[in-house]
Short mmCIF file of C-alpha atoms and ligand atoms in Angstrom, two decimals:
data_model
loop_
_atom_site.label_atom_id
_atom_site.label_comp_id
_atom_site.label_asym_id
_atom_site.label_seq_id
_atom_site.Cartn_x
_atom_site.Cartn_y
_atom_site.Cartn_z
CA UNK T 1 0.00 0.00 0.00
CA UNK T 2 1.43 3.38 -1.08
CA UNK T 3 0.14 6.31 0.97
CA UNK T 4 -0.35 9.47 -1.10
CA UNK T 5 -1.60 12.80 0.24
CA UNK T 6 -4.13 14.41 -2.07
CA UNK T 7 -4.62 18.17 -1.88
CA UNK T 8 -7.08 19.35 -4.53
CA UNK T 9 -7.09 23.03 -3.51
CA UNK T 10 -9.27 25.56 -5.34
CA UNK T 11 -10.72 26.23 -8.78
CA UNK T 12 -9.33 24.00 -11.52
CA UNK T 13 -7.08 22.41 -8.89
CA UNK T 14 -10.06 20.20 -8.07
CA UNK T 15 -10.78 19.27 -11.70
CA UNK T 16 -7.22 18.39 -12.63
CA UNK T 17 -6.58 16.46 -9.40
CA UNK T 18 -9.67 14.37 -10.07
CA UNK T 19 -8.27 13.65 -13.53
CA UNK T 20 -4.80 12.80 -12.15
CA UNK T 21 -6.28 10.50 -9.53
CA UNK T 22 -8.42 8.76 -12.20
CA UNK T 23 -5.24 7.97 -14.14
CA UNK T 24 -3.47 6.70 -11.02
CA UNK T 25 -6.45 4.55 -10.08
CA UNK T 26 -6.47 2.97 -13.54
CA UNK T 27 -2.97 1.61 -12.94
CA UNK T 28 -2.23 -1.61 -11.17
CA UNK T 29 -1.00 0.06 -7.99
CA UNK T 30 -2.24 -0.20 -4.46
CA UNK T 31 -2.59 3.48 -3.53
CA UNK T 32 -4.27 4.84 -0.42
CA UNK T 33 -5.18 8.49 -1.06
CA UNK T 34 -5.43 10.65 2.05
CA UNK T 35 -7.30 13.88 1.38
CA UNK T 36 -6.11 17.10 2.97
CA UNK T 37 -7.21 20.72 2.70
CA UNK T 38 -5.33 23.85 1.65
CA UNK T 39 -6.04 27.11 -0.14
CA UNK T 40 -8.66 29.81 -0.26
CA UNK T 41 -11.75 27.70 0.48
CA UNK T 42 -9.86 26.12 3.35
CA UNK T 43 -9.06 29.60 4.70
CA UNK T 44 -12.69 30.68 4.49
CA UNK T 45 -13.68 27.55 6.40
CA UNK T 46 -10.84 27.16 8.91
CA UNK T 47 -9.12 30.57 9.11
CA UNK T 48 -5.86 29.12 7.78
CA UNK T 49 -4.68 28.43 4.24
CA UNK T 50 -2.92 25.28 5.40
CA UNK T 51 -3.97 23.55 8.63
CA UNK T 52 -1.39 21.69 10.75
CA UNK T 53 -3.31 18.52 9.96
CA UNK T 54 -2.51 18.92 6.24
CA UNK T 55 1.21 19.25 6.96
CA UNK T 56 1.03 16.21 9.23
CA UNK T 57 -0.70 14.14 6.57
CA UNK T 58 1.83 15.19 3.92
CA UNK T 59 4.71 14.33 6.25
CA UNK T 60 3.27 10.88 6.90
CA UNK T 61 2.85 9.91 3.25
CA UNK T 62 5.35 8.94 0.56
CA UNK T 63 4.33 11.71 -1.79
CA UNK T 64 1.78 14.49 -2.18
CA UNK T 65 -0.34 15.26 -5.21
CA UNK T 66 -1.21 18.96 -5.18
CA UNK T 67 -3.78 20.55 -7.52
CA UNK T 68 -3.64 24.35 -7.31
CA UNK T 69 -4.83 26.99 -4.91
CA UNK T 70 -6.18 30.52 -5.09
CA UNK T 71 -3.98 32.91 -3.11
CA UNK T 72 -5.39 34.56 0.00
CA UNK T 73 -4.21 38.17 0.40
CA UNK T 74 -2.13 38.69 3.54
CA UNK T 75 -1.71 34.96 4.12
CA UNK T 76 1.33 32.80 3.56
CA UNK T 77 1.18 30.63 0.46
CA UNK T 78 0.23 27.05 1.40
CA UNK T 79 2.36 25.50 -1.31
CA UNK T 80 5.43 27.46 -0.23
CA UNK T 81 4.74 26.46 3.38
CA UNK T 82 4.43 22.84 2.35
CA UNK T 83 7.65 22.92 0.30
CA UNK T 84 9.49 24.39 3.29
CA UNK T 85 7.92 22.05 5.89
CA UNK T 86 8.77 18.97 3.82
CA UNK T 87 12.15 20.39 2.81
CA UNK T 88 11.51 19.64 -0.84
CA UNK T 89 14.43 21.76 -1.85
CA UNK T 90 14.35 21.17 -5.59
CA UNK T 91 11.61 22.14 -7.98
CA UNK T 92 11.95 20.19 -11.22
CA UNK T 93 10.23 21.68 -14.24
CA UNK T 94 10.69 19.75 -17.49
CA UNK T 95 10.17 21.75 -20.68
CA UNK T 96 9.26 19.59 -23.63
CA UNK T 97 7.72 20.17 -27.04
CA UNK T 98 4.91 17.74 -27.92
CA UNK T 99 4.13 16.54 -31.42
CA UNK T 100 0.77 17.83 -32.56
CA UNK T 101 0.81 20.86 -30.25
CA UNK T 102 1.24 24.20 -31.96
CA UNK T 103 3.99 26.08 -30.18
CA UNK T 104 6.90 28.42 -30.68
CA UNK T 105 9.52 25.64 -30.75
CA UNK T 106 8.84 22.02 -31.64
CA UNK T 107 12.25 20.65 -30.71
CA UNK T 108 12.77 21.46 -27.03
CA UNK T 109 13.56 19.05 -24.23
CA UNK T 110 15.26 20.52 -21.20
CA UNK T 111 14.87 20.65 -17.46
CA UNK T 112 14.76 23.65 -15.13
CA UNK T 113 15.95 22.89 -11.59
CA UNK T 114 14.81 25.64 -9.27
CA UNK T 115 16.01 26.07 -5.69
CA UNK T 116 12.87 25.86 -3.61
CA UNK T 117 13.60 26.87 -0.04
CA UNK T 118 15.31 30.25 0.02
CA UNK T 119 16.18 33.18 -2.27
CA UNK T 120 13.57 35.93 -2.46
CA UNK T 121 10.91 33.40 -1.46
CA UNK T 122 12.20 33.13 2.08
CA UNK T 123 9.13 35.14 3.03
CA UNK T 124 11.07 37.60 5.18
CA UNK T 125 9.71 41.03 4.34
CA UNK T 126 9.62 44.07 6.57
CA UNK T 127 8.02 47.45 6.17
CA UNK T 128 9.09 50.85 7.47
CA UNK T 129 6.57 53.68 7.84
CA UNK T 130 3.84 51.76 6.04
CA UNK T 131 1.27 54.55 5.89
CA UNK T 132 3.71 57.39 5.10
CA UNK T 133 5.13 58.89 1.93
CA UNK T 134 8.53 57.54 2.90
CA UNK T 135 7.19 53.98 3.21
CA UNK T 136 9.85 51.43 2.47
CA UNK T 137 9.48 47.67 2.13
CA UNK T 138 12.43 45.32 2.36
CA UNK T 139 12.61 41.70 1.21
CA UNK T 140 15.41 39.46 2.36
CA UNK T 141 17.22 37.34 -0.23
CA UNK T 142 18.82 34.40 1.52
CA UNK T 143 21.32 32.26 -0.38
CA UNK T 144 23.30 29.71 1.60
CA UNK T 145 26.24 27.62 0.48
CA UNK T 146 24.56 24.48 1.79
CA UNK T 147 21.36 24.99 -0.22
CA UNK T 148 23.29 26.12 -3.32
CA UNK T 149 25.54 23.07 -3.26
CA UNK T 150 22.71 20.60 -2.75
CA UNK T 151 20.61 22.06 -5.57
CA UNK T 152 23.61 22.05 -7.91
CA UNK T 153 24.37 18.44 -6.99
CA UNK T 154 20.80 17.45 -7.71
CA UNK T 155 20.93 19.24 -11.09
CA UNK T 156 24.08 17.33 -12.08
CA UNK T 157 22.51 14.04 -10.98
CA UNK T 158 19.43 14.82 -13.07
CA UNK T 159 21.68 15.57 -16.06
CA UNK T 160 23.26 12.12 -15.70
CA UNK T 161 19.88 10.43 -15.27
CA UNK T 162 18.42 12.17 -18.32
CA UNK T 163 21.62 11.55 -20.32
CA UNK T 164 22.12 15.27 -20.87
CA UNK T 165 25.46 16.83 -21.77
CA UNK T 166 25.47 20.06 -19.80
CA UNK T 167 24.22 22.03 -16.82
CA UNK T 168 23.84 25.81 -17.03
CA UNK T 169 23.87 27.91 -13.87
CA UNK T 170 21.65 31.01 -14.10
CA UNK T 171 22.31 33.91 -11.74
CA UNK T 172 22.91 37.64 -11.52
CA UNK T 173 26.25 37.61 -9.73
CA UNK T 174 27.39 40.85 -11.38
CA UNK T 175 24.82 42.78 -9.32
CA UNK T 176 23.88 40.41 -6.50
CA UNK T 177 27.57 39.88 -5.79
CA UNK T 178 27.31 38.19 -2.41
CA UNK T 179 24.13 36.10 -2.74
CA UNK T 180 24.60 34.97 -6.32
CA UNK T 181 28.36 34.93 -5.76
CA UNK T 182 27.74 32.04 -3.38
CA UNK T 183 25.27 30.42 -5.79
CA UNK T 184 27.67 30.50 -8.74
CA UNK T 185 30.75 29.45 -6.73
CA UNK T 186 28.85 26.53 -5.21
CA UNK T 187 27.78 25.42 -8.69
CA UNK T 188 31.35 25.31 -9.98
CA UNK T 189 32.63 23.64 -6.82
CA UNK T 190 30.04 20.87 -7.09
CA UNK T 191 30.68 20.53 -10.85
CA UNK T 192 34.10 19.06 -9.99
CA UNK T 193 32.27 15.97 -8.70
CA UNK T 194 30.77 15.48 -12.18
CA UNK T 195 33.69 15.80 -14.63
CA UNK T 196 31.75 14.27 -17.55
CA UNK T 197 29.03 16.97 -17.52
CA UNK T 198 29.80 20.24 -19.29
CA UNK T 199 29.17 23.47 -17.40
CA UNK T 200 28.20 26.97 -18.33
CA UNK T 201 26.73 30.01 -16.59
CA UNK T 202 24.61 32.93 -17.79
CA UNK T 203 23.08 36.04 -16.25
CA UNK T 204 19.35 35.70 -15.81
CA UNK T 205 18.51 38.59 -18.16
CA UNK T 206 20.63 37.10 -20.94
CA UNK T 207 19.00 33.73 -20.26
CA UNK T 208 15.58 35.28 -20.83
CA UNK T 209 16.75 36.28 -24.30
CA UNK T 210 18.48 32.98 -25.05
CA UNK T 211 15.27 31.13 -24.16
CA UNK T 212 13.72 32.97 -27.11
CA UNK T 213 16.69 32.92 -29.48
CA UNK T 214 18.44 29.58 -28.86
CA UNK T 215 16.47 27.48 -26.35
CA UNK T 216 17.72 24.27 -28.02
CA UNK T 217 21.08 24.93 -26.37
CA UNK T 218 19.78 24.15 -22.89
CA UNK T 219 19.95 20.71 -21.30
CA UNK T 220 19.58 21.38 -17.57
CA UNK T 221 19.29 24.84 -16.02
CA UNK T 222 19.91 25.31 -12.31
CA UNK T 223 18.87 28.56 -10.69
CA UNK T 224 17.56 30.27 -7.58
CA UNK T 225 13.92 30.43 -6.49
CA UNK T 226 12.49 33.55 -8.14
CA UNK T 227 14.55 33.29 -11.34
CA UNK T 228 13.46 29.66 -11.68
CA UNK T 229 9.82 30.56 -11.21
CA UNK T 230 9.89 33.23 -13.91
CA UNK T 231 12.06 31.35 -16.41
CA UNK T 232 9.98 28.19 -16.10
CA UNK T 233 6.69 29.98 -16.80
CA UNK T 234 8.34 31.69 -19.78
CA UNK T 235 9.67 28.33 -20.96
CA UNK T 236 6.24 26.75 -20.58
CA UNK T 237 5.08 29.42 -23.02
CA UNK T 238 7.63 28.18 -25.58
CA UNK T 239 6.07 24.74 -25.70
CA UNK T 240 2.31 25.08 -25.50
CA UNK T 241 1.47 26.84 -22.27
CA UNK T 242 0.63 26.13 -18.67
CA UNK T 243 -1.84 23.37 -19.48
CA UNK T 244 1.12 21.16 -20.41
CA UNK T 245 3.67 22.11 -17.73
CA UNK T 246 4.23 19.62 -14.89
CA UNK T 247 6.49 19.93 -11.86
CA UNK T 248 7.89 17.98 -8.97
CA UNK T 249 9.20 19.26 -5.64
CA UNK T 250 11.84 16.84 -4.44
CA UNK T 251 13.61 16.50 -1.13
CA UNK T 252 15.53 13.74 0.57
CA UNK T 253 12.41 12.36 2.27
CA UNK T 254 9.38 13.77 0.43
CA UNK T 255 8.05 14.66 -2.97
CA UNK T 256 5.21 17.03 -3.90
CA UNK T 257 3.92 16.86 -7.45
CA UNK T 258 1.83 19.63 -8.99
CA UNK T 259 1.08 21.29 -12.29
CA UNK T 260 2.88 24.63 -12.68
CA UNK T 261 -0.40 26.48 -13.22
CA UNK T 262 -2.66 28.06 -10.60
CA UNK T 263 -6.40 27.75 -9.91
CA UNK T 264 -7.39 29.60 -13.13
CA UNK T 265 -10.51 31.35 -11.82
CA UNK T 266 -11.26 32.52 -15.38
CA UNK T 267 -12.15 28.99 -16.47
CA UNK T 268 -12.79 27.19 -13.15
CA UNK T 269 -15.96 25.15 -12.65
CA UNK T 270 -16.57 24.49 -16.34
CA UNK T 271 -14.53 21.31 -16.59
CA UNK T 272 -12.53 22.64 -19.52
CA UNK T 273 -9.14 22.85 -17.82
CA UNK T 274 -6.37 20.86 -19.42
CA UNK T 275 -5.41 17.93 -17.16
CA UNK T 276 -2.22 17.03 -19.06
CA UNK T 277 0.04 19.18 -16.81
CA UNK T 278 -1.35 17.29 -13.82
CA UNK T 279 -1.15 13.89 -15.49
CA UNK T 280 2.48 14.55 -16.44
CA UNK T 281 3.05 15.52 -12.79
CA UNK T 282 1.55 12.14 -11.87
CA UNK T 283 4.12 10.56 -14.20
CA UNK T 284 6.89 12.43 -12.34
CA UNK T 285 5.43 11.17 -9.06
CA UNK T 286 5.51 7.57 -10.32
CA UNK T 287 9.16 8.00 -11.26
CA UNK T 288 9.85 9.34 -7.77
CA UNK T 289 8.13 6.24 -6.35
CA UNK T 290 10.50 4.08 -8.46
CA UNK T 291 7.66 3.03 -10.74
CA UNK T 292 9.67 4.01 -13.83
CA UNK T 293 7.82 1.65 -16.14
CA UNK T 294 4.42 3.08 -15.26
CA UNK T 295 5.79 6.64 -15.25
CA UNK T 296 6.98 6.18 -18.81
CA UNK T 297 3.70 4.65 -19.90
CA UNK T 298 1.70 7.58 -18.53
CA UNK T 299 4.03 10.03 -20.28
CA UNK T 300 3.82 8.22 -23.62
CA UNK T 301 0.02 8.00 -23.29
CA UNK T 302 -0.15 11.81 -22.85
CA UNK T 303 2.12 12.28 -25.87
CA UNK T 304 -0.11 10.00 -27.96
CA UNK T 305 -3.29 11.85 -26.96
CA UNK T 306 -1.67 15.16 -27.87
CA UNK T 307 -0.30 13.87 -31.17
CA UNK T 308 -3.64 12.36 -32.23
CA UNK T 309 -5.23 15.71 -31.43
CA UNK T 310 -8.78 14.37 -31.22
CA UNK T 311 -9.44 14.80 -27.51
CA UNK T 312 -8.12 18.19 -26.48
CA UNK T 313 -9.33 20.92 -24.14
CA UNK T 314 -10.07 24.44 -25.50
CA UNK T 315 -6.62 25.86 -24.57
CA UNK T 316 -5.24 23.51 -27.25
CA UNK T 317 -8.01 24.27 -29.73
CA UNK T 318 -10.26 21.33 -28.85
CA UNK T 319 -13.68 21.13 -27.23
CA UNK T 320 -13.24 18.20 -24.85
CA UNK T 321 -13.83 18.23 -21.11
CA UNK T 322 -11.13 17.71 -18.49
CA UNK T 323 -12.26 14.21 -17.60
CA UNK T 324 -12.61 13.18 -21.28
CA UNK T 325 -8.93 13.91 -21.78
CA UNK T 326 -8.08 11.88 -18.66
CA UNK T 327 -10.19 8.98 -19.94
CA UNK T 328 -8.45 9.18 -23.32
CA UNK T 329 -5.07 9.01 -21.56
CA UNK T 330 -6.29 5.96 -19.63
CA UNK T 331 -7.38 4.33 -22.92
CA UNK T 332 -3.93 4.99 -24.39
CA UNK T 333 -2.26 3.52 -21.29
CA UNK T 334 -4.31 0.37 -21.72
CA UNK T 335 -3.44 0.24 -25.44
CA UNK T 336 0.24 0.29 -24.49
CA UNK T 337 -0.11 -2.98 -22.56
P1 NAI X 1 -3.16 30.51 -13.57
O1 NAI X 1 -2.04 29.56 -13.82
O2 NAI X 1 -4.21 30.04 -12.66
O3 NAI X 1 -3.81 30.93 -14.97
C1 NAI X 1 -3.10 31.65 -15.97
C2 NAI X 1 -3.82 31.48 -17.32
O4 NAI X 1 -3.58 30.17 -17.83
C3 NAI X 1 -5.32 31.63 -17.23
O5 NAI X 1 -5.81 32.26 -18.40
C4 NAI X 1 -5.83 30.20 -17.17
O6 NAI X 1 -7.12 30.02 -17.68
C5 NAI X 1 -4.79 29.46 -18.01
N1 NAI X 1 -4.58 28.09 -17.51
C6 NAI X 1 -3.89 27.73 -16.40
N2 NAI X 1 -3.94 26.41 -16.23
C7 NAI X 1 -4.68 25.92 -17.24
C8 NAI X 1 -5.10 24.60 -17.59
N3 NAI X 1 -4.76 23.50 -16.87
N4 NAI X 1 -5.90 24.46 -18.68
C9 NAI X 1 -6.23 25.52 -19.41
N5 NAI X 1 -5.87 26.79 -19.14
C10 NAI X 1 -5.10 26.98 -18.06
O7 NAI X 1 -2.50 31.86 -13.00
P2 NAI X 1 -3.21 33.18 -12.46
O8 NAI X 1 -4.45 33.44 -13.22
O9 NAI X 1 -2.13 34.17 -12.44
O10 NAI X 1 -3.58 32.86 -10.95
C11 NAI X 1 -4.83 32.40 -10.49
C12 NAI X 1 -4.72 32.04 -9.02
O11 NAI X 1 -3.86 30.91 -8.87
C13 NAI X 1 -4.13 33.16 -8.17
O12 NAI X 1 -4.78 33.21 -6.94
C14 NAI X 1 -2.68 32.72 -8.01
O13 NAI X 1 -2.09 33.27 -6.88
C15 NAI X 1 -2.83 31.23 -7.91
N6 NAI X 1 -1.64 30.44 -8.27
C16 NAI X 1 -1.47 29.27 -7.59
C17 NAI X 1 -0.43 28.42 -7.91
C18 NAI X 1 -0.33 27.12 -7.18
O14 NAI X 1 -1.29 26.68 -6.59
N7 NAI X 1 0.81 26.47 -7.21
C19 NAI X 1 0.55 28.76 -8.97
C20 NAI X 1 0.22 29.98 -9.67
C21 NAI X 1 -0.82 30.78 -9.32
MG1 MG X 2 4.81 30.36 -10.96
#
């Protein structure tokens, strides 16, 4: 029995999680889903965006499947809290072009590895003279050698696993001399442990341009929290949008798997959200659970559904419902047997 925490969240988070769970349940796995609350609806009900009970459940399971939440103004983000509580220090965001999907580049296949626990997302902000003309807000950007080395090491290990040639470190060490100085130095220090992998480093602004001019060059990108967040959304835009972008938050003891997108209030409740980002996140979760064979099957099934192009949600030009796409993926999985 594999215990999995299931956090649907808000808006389309519920629809896509249902779809992801349907795919998981179609596989020959003995999974016990434990439901837990987080997000805006949870806040309205319980006065907290993430109850202690949710964190406890996530800590006591092998992995967490997370839909998406709607932010609550003035409250800490539940997904950031969860990533910190479970010390899932790496956010893996694969960027891949799919056959049959119209996109800016049809030949991309790289991985963004984003540091998940510090940087500008440390959540330490202070405010001086809030109501006055001289109001000043300060955000702390924490970069430690320990976190920088472990994220770099994980990026190199991913490069080996994915049979990639190079890892590129993205930073802004010319301006953020101390914080990104540590990040870049740690990257090159750790690179000595992986002599077969080529290394390279770019400033984040240049990287933004290269993602548009020569994205094929990238194999694995390793970067800090905020840069990784921005570059991965931009990269998702290169290959068909948020409806196709999965992610995994990995630590030494836990994994949280979630689509990159949010709760999409503009389309929520109509069952037209694209579940592929979630189903690909399910595939990443299966890999994390050492079910590589099933992980690969789920991924190939998604690719086949996209390539056939018959059962697609409106964001990809189709008119199918969320659950229809999930059922089509399940059919493809069964065809692969
Ligand atoms: P969003 O990702 O929810 O939506 C951006 C755009 O992409 C919208 O037009 C939406 O319709 C579309 N989209 C997103 N996912 C889609 C899917 N699966 N299928 C089809 N279309 C899809 O980002 P937005 O609108 O900036 O934020 C909405 C709420 O979600 C906010 O409260 C935000 O704070 C929260 N959010 C939560 C995240 C999480 O739970 N991890 C991540 C990002 C945002
Ligand atoms: Mg984001």
